[in-house]
Amino acid sequence: MADLLLIDDQDRLHDLLARFMPEHRLMGPARSWDEARDLIEGARGRVDLVLLDVHFDRPGHELLGFDPAMSQAQIQSLQRRQGLLILRQLRRRFRDLPVILTTAREELSPGLDTEASQADETTYFLDHDDIDVRSLKAQISRILQARDGREIEGPIYWGRDLAVQRLRQRLGVLARGRLPIMLFGATGTGKSLLARHFVHPRTGRSGRFVSVDLSTMPADLMAAHLFGAARGAYTGAVADRVGAFEAASGGTLFLDEIGNLSLDAQKLLLTVLQEGRVTRIGDLKERPVDVKLVVATCEDLAAKVEKGTFRADLYMRLNPAAAVSLPTLAERSIDYGSLLRHSLEHALSRPGLADLVREVAEQADLSGGQVQIHTGGGVPESRPETLWILWPERSMRALRGHSWPGNLREFSMAVENAALVALAEAASAVVGDRADVVQVRPRILQELLQVPRSTGERSGRVIPVVLQPSSSLNKVSQDCERQYFHRLWVEHQGDFSAMAQVLLGDPDAARKVQLRFNQLGLKVRDLKGELP
Amino acid sequence: MATSVQTQTAESVDLRELADQLRHDLARYVAFQTRCLEPDSPESLLVEVLSDDLLRTRRQGEQVVDIAQVWAPIELALDRAGLAELPWASALRATMTEVVALSRALRAGQLSGQALRRAPARVLSAADLAREAAVNLRDLVEREHG
């Protein structure tokens, strides 16, 4: 239970919370800054969180910032941003008090958005302008946990990268709501993984998780697959068929590559979302369905709407204002260590690799023991009954130096392949001087990560540079080189070995790269401030 | 068509204000509690929630404004602005006519059974259409003022 203070010109939010969130104590609603301040001070530290409206339909003289000389239009403008003026006062007087502005950031007009964007880390927005009580409950709970230092770590979408932390926080809130969740992300960024392992467990629903990949499904089968079909509805429909919506009722339905949905199926999907009922193809009976819908795409759906290949009304129903974008792997280099460990643990538990591990362990007289992973510098000390999988620092650099166009999927496959090669080599002969250590050498990674070049087409990293005219071609060329050295240095957090891997395919050529870096007039001490 | 609409509206109605009314007064509050209902909510809860949304759409203490009172000035403004015949405005008007009728039946204690069960979908649809109308109006304003 928490003490929530409402600052709102209306009673509707108070009524809603009283009905749907009786577990919290409500204070207010305060109609103005003065009332709010008095309530907070009177409560002597008992207010846990403030819910603050933005638009206040109150007489001018009750508004912060009011001047008797104001015109009617100026007063209306003041009413529209009154909440933000109150927020400013709250921040001055009660700096650490969490505040939820009861609107979505996207709904603020541009000027107000700028003002609100200066709000600090204890100010939150709703994910959607329409209040969904389950989302709000989850948001309140998360804010209070964060305030108490009990931030929850997601078991699957690991990592310390700020973008991923925000992603987890946002999805945790959206999962509890009734509105659909739209995930945007390049191929391999983990959309399906997130939906299954992160969103579904947080929906609070006891039903199944059902996943449908629309990229691999023929257009004429989509409707029957999603909505079901009655016997005889089409050639080959010899029995009634339950669709994905019915199968997922009470649970979560994940539609991957929603942009591939046929126009016919789009129309049916819209009807299901509007009515909460599904009618099997060729049937007349409506069946109620209650699913948490998660859709994913790597396409620009808004552009498809413009082109007329995706229905605008369906797009709006999919809750685009709260769409979540997944970062690429290259944007999460800070997390490579934990991602490697997770991928490796997962790979070593798979039947093929697990058999190889047993074989290598038997050869080293460690059968029946355990497998431990060591990443980074040094070699672990021997332990009884322990087989070590060692991923040395230079192999870590090889991972960091790769651009990972296939993102997490490519990463986990590369890790699994590298472990497979290292174990296979160890099974055929002892490599190195310790039988209890299987080392994933950088050579293995370098071979695995070499991108085959197609004839006539250049592959490799794309690094934008700004061309500046100069007095000689040499100066222009040097300026371009300086720019991409600079970018690479920041991107790889000052790791010259990783830069050498990118530029020369050899992490041992770090010294050569550093020399060139210096020749270009770049200085580490000047650039340190740019590192995250 | 679009050009003549812009000219008429610029003279008579503040479209930005109208868009705010559609979004803030109508889209948000017509389904404020209805959107929190579970699919199989009991009828008694449906009646309570719909009563809050349709009969007490805006409430400041004892001052209560129902959905008909929220919709009337918006409908009038859409007419005055020459926008009422546009497809999105017509769709909104048709749905709001139904919703206002629902509110009257509710007030008279005559909303029950299947009509009551179907009411939340109509109210949610009204909210969606009002939000869409607000977006269309904002687009008009942006086109008009660059």
XYZ file of N, CA and C in Angstrom, chain B:
438
model
N -11.152 21.111 -51.778
C -11.993 20.887 -50.581
C -11.225 21.239 -49.309
N -10.022 20.710 -49.215
C -9.233 20.960 -48.003
C -8.939 22.441 -47.835
N -8.668 23.131 -48.953
C -8.322 24.546 -48.868
C -9.507 25.349 -48.345
N -10.723 25.063 -48.879
C -11.876 25.842 -48.435
C -12.177 25.582 -46.961
N -11.962 24.348 -46.521
C -12.177 24.026 -45.110
C -11.261 24.868 -44.235
N -10.002 24.932 -44.641
C -9.042 25.680 -43.830
C -9.441 27.152 -43.716
N -9.910 27.726 -44.822
C -10.257 29.137 -44.804
C -11.424 29.390 -43.852
N -12.451 28.552 -43.983
C -13.623 28.762 -43.126
C -13.265 28.616 -41.647
N -12.487 27.584 -41.338
C -12.201 27.334 -39.932
C -11.336 28.434 -39.349
N -10.432 28.955 -40.158
C -9.550 29.995 -39.637
C -10.354 31.209 -39.198
N -11.481 31.442 -39.867
C -12.271 32.634 -39.534
C -13.107 32.443 -38.271
N -13.595 31.219 -38.057
C -14.631 31.100 -37.041
C -14.253 30.285 -35.797
N -13.444 29.257 -35.959
C -13.209 28.345 -34.842
C -11.705 28.161 -34.614
N -11.321 28.149 -33.353
C -9.917 27.869 -33.028
C -9.727 26.344 -33.087
N -9.142 25.895 -34.175
C -9.028 24.446 -34.381
C -8.117 23.789 -33.346
N -7.119 24.528 -32.906
C -6.209 23.962 -31.899
C -6.979 23.682 -30.603
N -7.814 24.640 -30.246
C -8.619 24.481 -29.038
C -9.613 23.326 -29.207
N -10.187 23.247 -30.421
C -11.150 22.178 -30.699
C -10.455 20.807 -30.625
N -9.249 20.751 -31.160
C -8.487 19.483 -31.104
C -8.220 19.107 -29.650
N -7.897 20.102 -28.830
C -7.656 19.837 -27.402
C -8.919 19.333 -26.709
N -10.056 19.948 -27.082
C -11.338 19.502 -26.489
C -11.628 18.051 -26.868
N -11.398 17.743 -28.138
C -11.657 16.373 -28.609
C -10.783 15.373 -27.866
N -9.520 15.728 -27.728
C -8.576 14.798 -27.099
C -8.787 14.729 -25.588
N -8.827 15.911 -24.983
C -8.808 15.959 -23.526
C -10.190 15.729 -22.915
N -11.211 16.431 -23.441
C -12.539 16.345 -22.814
C -13.296 15.099 -23.251
N -13.156 14.763 -24.547
C -13.984 13.670 -25.063
C -13.214 12.341 -25.116
N -12.150 12.283 -25.915
C -11.465 10.992 -26.135
C -11.004 10.383 -24.813
N -10.507 11.207 -23.958
C -9.938 10.683 -22.721
C -11.006 10.222 -21.738
N -12.055 11.051 -21.601
C -12.973 10.800 -20.487
C -14.209 9.974 -20.842
N -14.536 9.866 -22.156
C -15.741 9.114 -22.494
C -15.576 7.626 -22.138
N -14.323 7.163 -22.160
C -14.098 5.741 -21.842
C -13.083 5.608 -20.708
N -13.059 6.596 -19.837
C -11.999 6.682 -18.823
C -11.929 5.429 -17.955
N -13.083 4.965 -17.493
C -13.104 3.736 -16.685
C -13.467 2.523 -17.527
N -14.216 2.767 -18.593
C -14.653 1.637 -19.423
C -13.452 0.857 -19.946
N -12.376 1.587 -20.277
C -11.227 0.889 -20.853
C -10.502 0.026 -19.804
N -10.855 0.170 -18.564
C -10.230 -0.652 -17.521
C -11.041 -1.906 -17.201
N -12.190 -2.053 -17.861
C -13.045 -3.206 -17.564
C -12.439 -4.500 -18.093
N -12.631 -5.563 -17.353
C -12.260 -6.887 -17.844
C -13.399 -7.377 -18.737
N -13.092 -8.313 -19.669
C -14.131 -8.755 -20.614
C -15.387 -9.308 -19.938
N -15.242 -9.998 -18.832
C -16.423 -10.626 -18.235
C -16.867 -9.918 -16.954
N -16.806 -8.617 -16.960
C -17.199 -7.867 -15.754
C -18.693 -8.054 -15.486
N -19.082 -8.094 -14.224
C -20.503 -8.250 -13.911
C -21.301 -7.020 -14.345
N -22.590 -7.235 -14.583
C -23.433 -6.146 -15.087
C -23.470 -4.959 -14.135
N -23.443 -5.270 -12.842
C -23.513 -4.162 -11.874
C -22.306 -3.230 -12.042
N -21.129 -3.829 -12.304
C -19.932 -3.006 -12.495
C -20.030 -2.237 -13.813
N -20.566 -2.892 -14.848
C -20.748 -2.203 -16.131
C -21.596 -0.950 -15.944
N -22.679 -1.097 -15.202
C -23.584 0.039 -14.990
C -22.858 1.154 -14.230
N -22.103 0.766 -13.195
C -21.400 1.790 -12.396
C -20.377 2.535 -13.254
N -19.597 1.769 -14.008
C -18.518 2.362 -14.793
C -19.083 3.222 -15.923
N -20.084 2.699 -16.609
C -20.681 3.484 -17.695
C -21.349 4.740 -17.143
N -21.928 4.627 -15.966
C -22.546 5.815 -15.350
C -21.486 6.872 -15.073
N -20.348 6.439 -14.558
C -19.267 7.401 -14.311
C -18.818 8.049 -15.615
N -18.654 7.225 -16.658
C -18.114 7.750 -17.916
C -19.124 8.594 -18.688
N -20.391 8.210 -18.661
C -21.368 8.887 -19.521
C -22.213 9.921 -18.780
N -22.439 9.711 -17.490
C -23.295 10.658 -16.757
C -22.483 11.636 -15.911
N -21.226 11.260 -15.639
C -20.342 12.155 -14.876
C -19.007 12.262 -15.621
N -19.112 12.619 -16.891
C -17.938 12.589 -17.778
C -16.846 13.534 -17.274
N -17.239 14.713 -16.835
C -16.304 15.614 -16.160
C -16.904 15.896 -14.781
N -16.063 15.863 -13.776
C -16.597 16.112 -12.425
C -15.574 16.864 -11.596
N -16.016 18.014 -11.073
C -15.209 18.761 -10.102
C -16.094 18.915 -8.880
N -15.928 18.041 -7.912
C -16.792 18.083 -6.731
C -18.242 17.899 -7.124
N -19.057 18.900 -6.796
C -20.495 18.804 -7.085
C -20.823 19.195 -8.531
N -19.879 19.805 -9.198
C -20.146 20.210 -10.591
C -19.951 19.008 -11.504
N -21.038 18.615 -12.151
C -20.994 17.417 -12.986
C -21.428 17.763 -14.410
N -20.680 17.237 -15.374
C -21.015 17.456 -16.783
C -21.161 16.087 -17.430
N -22.302 15.839 -18.103
C -22.468 14.511 -18.700
C -21.968 14.509 -20.147
N -22.030 13.338 -20.764
C -21.421 13.198 -22.088
C -22.130 14.055 -23.126
N -23.445 14.209 -22.988
C -24.181 15.035 -23.955
C -23.688 16.484 -23.875
N -23.402 16.938 -22.646
C -22.926 18.319 -22.471
C -21.482 18.486 -22.966
N -20.699 17.427 -22.878
C -19.323 17.505 -23.401
C -19.368 17.530 -24.931
N -20.242 16.698 -25.493
C -20.275 16.539 -26.946
C -20.919 17.739 -27.642
N -21.958 18.337 -27.049
C -22.721 19.388 -27.741
C -21.835 20.533 -28.255
N -20.977 21.140 -27.433
C -20.169 22.247 -27.974
C -19.155 21.782 -29.026
N -18.711 20.546 -28.893
C -17.753 20.036 -29.892
C -18.470 19.844 -31.227
N -19.662 19.274 -31.151
C -20.440 19.056 -32.378
C -20.738 20.395 -33.054
N -21.099 21.376 -32.228
C -21.412 22.705 -32.759
C -20.174 23.316 -33.429
N -19.046 23.179 -32.770
C -17.813 23.757 -33.321
C -17.435 23.079 -34.635
N -17.625 21.758 -34.706
C -17.320 21.052 -35.959
C -18.223 21.572 -37.075
N -19.493 21.824 -36.745
C -20.428 22.382 -37.732
C -19.974 23.772 -38.172
N -19.683 24.608 -37.190
C -19.303 26.000 -37.504
C -18.024 26.057 -38.312
N -17.163 25.098 -38.080
C -15.893 25.083 -38.803
C -16.038 24.490 -40.201
N -17.234 24.014 -40.524
C -17.449 23.426 -41.844
C -16.799 22.068 -41.991
N -16.577 21.396 -40.876
C -15.867 20.108 -40.917
C -16.801 18.915 -40.761
N -18.052 19.183 -40.417
C -18.938 18.097 -39.978
C -19.165 17.039 -41.040
N -19.001 17.407 -42.326
C -19.278 16.434 -43.380
C -18.058 15.593 -43.736
N -16.923 15.948 -43.185
C -15.734 15.125 -43.482
C -15.948 13.722 -42.909
N -15.397 12.692 -43.577
C -15.700 11.311 -43.159
C -15.419 11.040 -41.684
N -14.283 11.521 -41.179
C -13.958 11.213 -39.787
C -14.907 11.919 -38.821
N -15.363 13.132 -39.225
C -16.296 13.859 -38.351
C -17.679 13.198 -38.399
N -18.072 12.743 -39.595
C -19.374 12.065 -39.719
C -19.378 10.788 -38.885
N -18.280 10.034 -38.970
C -18.207 8.779 -38.217
C -18.295 9.060 -36.719
N -17.601 10.113 -36.293
C -17.628 10.467 -34.869
C -19.044 10.874 -34.457
N -19.671 11.706 -35.296
C -21.016 12.175 -34.962
C -21.982 10.984 -34.835
N -21.896 10.050 -35.793
C -22.806 8.896 -35.763
C -22.611 8.093 -34.476
N -21.358 7.858 -34.124
C -21.088 7.058 -32.923
C -21.479 7.819 -31.664
N -21.224 9.131 -31.654
C -21.575 9.916 -30.467
C -23.095 9.996 -30.293
N -23.828 10.009 -31.418
C -25.296 9.998 -31.317
C -25.741 8.730 -30.584
N -25.104 7.610 -30.942
C -25.425 6.344 -30.263
C -25.055 6.412 -28.779
N -23.881 6.976 -28.525
C -23.395 7.004 -27.135
C -24.276 7.910 -26.272
N -24.686 9.036 -26.829
C -25.568 9.929 -26.077
C -26.901 9.214 -25.793
N -27.386 8.469 -26.799
C -28.625 7.699 -26.588
C -28.415 6.657 -25.485
N -27.246 6.028 -25.486
C -26.931 5.057 -24.425
C -26.974 5.730 -23.060
N -26.425 6.940 -23.001
C -26.368 7.635 -21.712
C -27.784 7.940 -21.210
N -28.669 8.266 -22.169
C -30.063 8.567 -21.750
C -30.745 7.304 -21.232
N -30.510 6.199 -21.944
C -31.101 4.928 -21.499
C -30.556 4.543 -20.128
N -29.289 4.804 -19.933
C -28.646 4.485 -18.656
C -29.258 5.318 -17.526
N -29.445 6.594 -17.819
C -30.022 7.487 -16.797
C -31.451 7.053 -16.445
N -32.147 6.566 -17.468
C -33.533 6.140 -17.242
C -33.614 4.729 -16.677
N -32.451 4.104 -16.467
C -32.440 2.742 -15.928
C -32.927 1.724 -16.935
N -32.784 2.061 -18.236
C -33.315 1.167 -19.274
C -32.219 0.468 -20.067
N -30.998 0.531 -19.576
C -29.908 -0.131 -20.303
C -29.579 -1.432 -19.579
N -29.857 -2.534 -20.236
C -29.596 -3.816 -19.584
C -29.378 -4.885 -20.650
N -29.084 -6.090 -20.181
C -28.952 -7.247 -21.076
C -27.897 -7.040 -22.140
N -28.251 -7.450 -23.370
C -27.275 -7.413 -24.455
C -26.842 -5.979 -24.790
N -27.796 -5.047 -24.720
C -27.460 -3.647 -25.024
C -26.405 -3.136 -24.040
N -26.545 -3.536 -22.790
C -25.567 -3.132 -21.777
C -24.205 -3.771 -22.068
N -24.198 -5.039 -22.465
C -22.950 -5.760 -22.747
C -22.216 -5.144 -23.936
N -23.020 -4.640 -24.881
C -22.395 -4.078 -26.087
C -21.961 -2.614 -25.891
N -22.470 -1.989 -24.865
C -22.202 -0.558 -24.684
C -20.701 -0.233 -24.565
N -19.910 -1.008 -23.801
C -18.497 -0.645 -23.687
C -17.778 -0.555 -25.035
N -18.109 -1.461 -25.967
C -17.448 -1.427 -27.275
C -17.787 -0.137 -28.009
N -19.034 0.329 -27.873
C -19.423 1.576 -28.546
C -18.701 2.769 -27.915
N -18.602 2.721 -26.600
C -17.943 3.837 -25.893
C -16.454 3.885 -26.260
N -15.835 2.716 -26.324
C -14.411 2.670 -26.703
C -14.233 3.137 -28.141
N -15.183 2.765 -28.982
C -15.116 3.190 -30.375
C -15.225 4.716 -30.472
N -16.109 5.299 -29.658
C -16.244 6.765 -29.638
C -14.925 7.415 -29.217
N -14.285 6.821 -28.223
C -13.001 7.374 -27.765
C -11.967 7.318 -28.888
N -11.923 6.184 -29.595
C -10.956 6.044 -30.691
C -11.225 7.075 -31.789
N -12.518 7.230 -32.129
C -12.857 8.175 -33.204
C -12.556 9.618 -32.782
N -12.792 9.923 -31.515
C -12.508 11.284 -31.036
C -11.007 11.556 -31.082
N -10.229 10.537 -30.737
C -8.769 10.720 -30.774
C -8.299 10.899 -32.217
N -8.880 10.105 -33.109
C -8.525 10.222 -34.527
C -8.901 11.615 -35.035
N -10.065 12.102 -34.616
C -10.510 13.437 -35.032
C -9.535 14.502 -34.530
N -9.066 14.333 -33.301
C -8.110 15.300 -32.745
C -6.827 15.306 -33.571
N -6.393 14.120 -33.969
C -5.167 14.026 -34.792
C -5.397 14.707 -36.138
N -6.558 14.459 -36.747
C -6.851 15.084 -38.040
C -6.893 16.608 -37.922
N -7.453 17.086 -36.829
C -7.521 18.540 -36.640
C -6.132 19.136 -36.443
N -5.322 18.435 -35.675
C -3.950 18.934 -35.482
C -3.221 19.003 -36.822
N -3.457 17.989 -37.666
C -2.836 17.998 -39.000
C -3.302 19.212 -39.799
N -4.614 19.491 -39.695
C -5.155 20.663 -40.397
C -4.473 21.942 -39.926
N -4.333 22.041 -38.608
C -3.713 23.245 -38.037
C -2.280 23.368 -38.524
N -1.570 22.225 -38.521
C -0.167 22.273 -38.960
C -0.069 22.681 -40.419
N -0.971 22.150 -41.247
C -0.932 22.507 -42.678
C -1.230 23.994 -42.854
N -2.169 24.481 -42.032
C -2.597 25.871 -42.154
C -1.491 26.836 -41.721
N -0.810 26.465 -40.647
C 0.191 27.384 -40.094
C 1.613 26.967 -40.427
N 1.751 25.990 -41.283
C 3.100 25.524 -41.677
C 3.733 24.821 -40.552
